[in-house]
């Protein structure tokens, strides 16, 4: 499936870098490193073609997160006043009533792809 083997840090960068949700959680500082390590462990083991210890993954994720702190990112005002909650693979996005919900969603979908959406209303 994978023509070459990767080191653990390189595999971690590859997997997190190709998953916008993981990358955003890590770059904003809201990721739980141990939970993320458990989530990506099977894929890291495929890329490295070896069994990987969770603690090794946590260290690789931490180092990758530290390297992201050195990079300056573009600010997106669309996220002002928007509350996002991550549960498993579901992102719950709460808006203020005055927000142009469809405009905000359009901008979010332009920033990333691969999302499915359904709407709920708070009562």
Tab-separated table of C-alpha atoms in Angstrom:
chain	number	residue	atom	x	y	z
A	1	UNK	CA	0.000	0.000	0.000
A	2	UNK	CA	2.784	2.454	0.912
A	3	UNK	CA	5.902	2.223	-1.285
A	4	UNK	CA	8.279	3.600	1.346
A	5	UNK	CA	8.556	3.472	5.109
A	6	UNK	CA	8.456	6.611	7.197
A	7	UNK	CA	9.974	7.549	10.524
A	8	UNK	CA	7.437	8.095	13.308
A	9	UNK	CA	7.833	11.917	13.292
A	10	UNK	CA	7.515	12.026	9.505
A	11	UNK	CA	4.427	9.782	9.583
A	12	UNK	CA	2.850	11.990	12.273
A	13	UNK	CA	3.474	15.117	10.168
A	14	UNK	CA	2.079	13.387	7.086
A	15	UNK	CA	-1.122	12.221	8.798
A	16	UNK	CA	-1.853	15.397	10.763
A	17	UNK	CA	-0.900	17.623	7.839
A	18	UNK	CA	-3.333	15.829	5.549
A	19	UNK	CA	-6.252	16.018	8.000
A	20	UNK	CA	-7.534	19.582	8.356
A	21	UNK	CA	-9.406	18.804	11.573
A	22	UNK	CA	-6.365	17.312	13.326
A	23	UNK	CA	-4.156	20.111	12.024
A	24	UNK	CA	-6.482	22.884	13.190
A	25	UNK	CA	-6.911	21.308	16.626
A	26	UNK	CA	-3.148	20.989	16.995
A	27	UNK	CA	-2.302	24.442	15.660
A	28	UNK	CA	-4.869	26.155	17.906
A	29	UNK	CA	-3.656	24.292	20.976
A	30	UNK	CA	-6.889	22.457	21.763
A	31	UNK	CA	-5.752	18.939	20.853
A	32	UNK	CA	-5.430	16.240	23.488
A	33	UNK	CA	-2.107	14.674	22.462
A	34	UNK	CA	-2.854	11.254	23.934
A	35	UNK	CA	-6.299	11.047	22.313
A	36	UNK	CA	-4.851	12.193	18.993
A	37	UNK	CA	-2.044	9.620	19.304
A	38	UNK	CA	-4.582	6.845	19.858
A	39	UNK	CA	-6.609	8.028	16.869
A	40	UNK	CA	-3.676	8.116	14.417
A	41	UNK	CA	-1.774	5.078	15.771
A	42	UNK	CA	-3.102	2.561	13.179
A	43	UNK	CA	-2.202	4.856	10.278
A	44	UNK	CA	1.256	5.610	11.720
A	45	UNK	CA	1.874	1.875	12.053
A	46	UNK	CA	0.923	1.393	8.393
A	47	UNK	CA	3.301	4.135	7.278
A	48	UNK	CA	6.190	3.003	9.481
A	49	UNK	CA	5.481	-0.708	8.981
A	50	UNK	CA	6.126	-1.314	12.664
A	51	UNK	CA	4.341	-1.274	15.990
A	52	UNK	CA	4.447	2.150	17.636
A	53	UNK	CA	4.169	3.029	21.332
A	54	UNK	CA	1.523	5.641	22.254
A	55	UNK	CA	4.097	7.634	24.256
A	56	UNK	CA	6.355	7.799	21.195
A	57	UNK	CA	3.449	9.239	19.233
A	58	UNK	CA	2.642	11.761	21.965
A	59	UNK	CA	6.245	13.019	21.883
A	60	UNK	CA	6.198	13.248	18.069
A	61	UNK	CA	2.875	15.126	18.166
A	62	UNK	CA	4.197	17.511	20.848
A	63	UNK	CA	7.316	18.261	18.797
A	64	UNK	CA	5.215	18.818	15.692
A	65	UNK	CA	2.900	21.144	17.652
A	66	UNK	CA	5.920	23.075	18.947
A	67	UNK	CA	7.167	23.524	15.385
A	68	UNK	CA	3.763	24.933	14.409
A	69	UNK	CA	4.087	27.642	17.076
A	70	UNK	CA	7.003	29.082	15.106
A	71	UNK	CA	4.872	29.483	11.981
A	72	UNK	CA	2.607	32.508	11.619
A	73	UNK	CA	-0.877	31.768	10.295
A	74	UNK	CA	-3.361	33.942	8.490
A	75	UNK	CA	-6.153	35.246	10.706
A	76	UNK	CA	-9.697	34.439	9.548
A	77	UNK	CA	-12.272	36.882	10.983
A	78	UNK	CA	-15.050	34.438	10.077
A	79	UNK	CA	-14.308	32.643	13.356
A	80	UNK	CA	-14.928	35.704	15.579
A	81	UNK	CA	-17.721	34.861	18.005
A	82	UNK	CA	-18.069	31.331	16.633
A	83	UNK	CA	-17.831	28.527	19.174
A	84	UNK	CA	-16.587	25.173	17.859
A	85	UNK	CA	-16.753	21.909	19.811
A	86	UNK	CA	-15.083	18.708	18.653
A	87	UNK	CA	-16.581	15.356	19.652
A	88	UNK	CA	-15.034	12.397	17.874
A	89	UNK	CA	-15.250	13.291	14.206
A	90	UNK	CA	-18.157	15.736	14.654
A	91	UNK	CA	-17.642	19.493	14.851
A	92	UNK	CA	-20.439	21.456	16.516
A	93	UNK	CA	-20.391	25.113	15.438
A	94	UNK	CA	-22.433	27.651	17.438
A	95	UNK	CA	-23.163	31.094	15.975
A	96	UNK	CA	-24.626	34.251	17.430
A	97	UNK	CA	-28.180	34.944	16.237
A	98	UNK	CA	-27.051	38.059	14.393
A	99	UNK	CA	-24.419	36.181	12.357
A	100	UNK	CA	-24.980	35.536	8.679
A	101	UNK	CA	-24.908	31.762	9.219
A	102	UNK	CA	-24.807	30.854	5.545
A	103	UNK	CA	-22.015	33.326	4.836
A	104	UNK	CA	-19.960	31.971	7.729
A	105	UNK	CA	-20.526	28.374	6.610
A	106	UNK	CA	-19.568	29.226	3.028
A	107	UNK	CA	-16.285	30.708	4.256
A	108	UNK	CA	-15.578	27.703	6.501
A	109	UNK	CA	-16.199	25.286	3.634
A	110	UNK	CA	-13.883	27.322	1.401
A	111	UNK	CA	-11.089	26.893	3.986
A	112	UNK	CA	-11.399	23.103	4.049
A	113	UNK	CA	-13.096	20.293	2.237
A	114	UNK	CA	-14.497	16.899	3.011
A	115	UNK	CA	-17.185	18.106	5.402
A	116	UNK	CA	-20.776	16.930	5.637
A	117	UNK	CA	-23.265	19.239	7.307
A	118	UNK	CA	-26.548	18.988	9.128
A	119	UNK	CA	-28.326	21.728	11.039
A	120	UNK	CA	-29.878	21.728	14.487
A	121	UNK	CA	-31.531	24.561	16.391
A	122	UNK	CA	-31.081	25.297	20.074
A	123	UNK	CA	-34.445	25.611	21.739
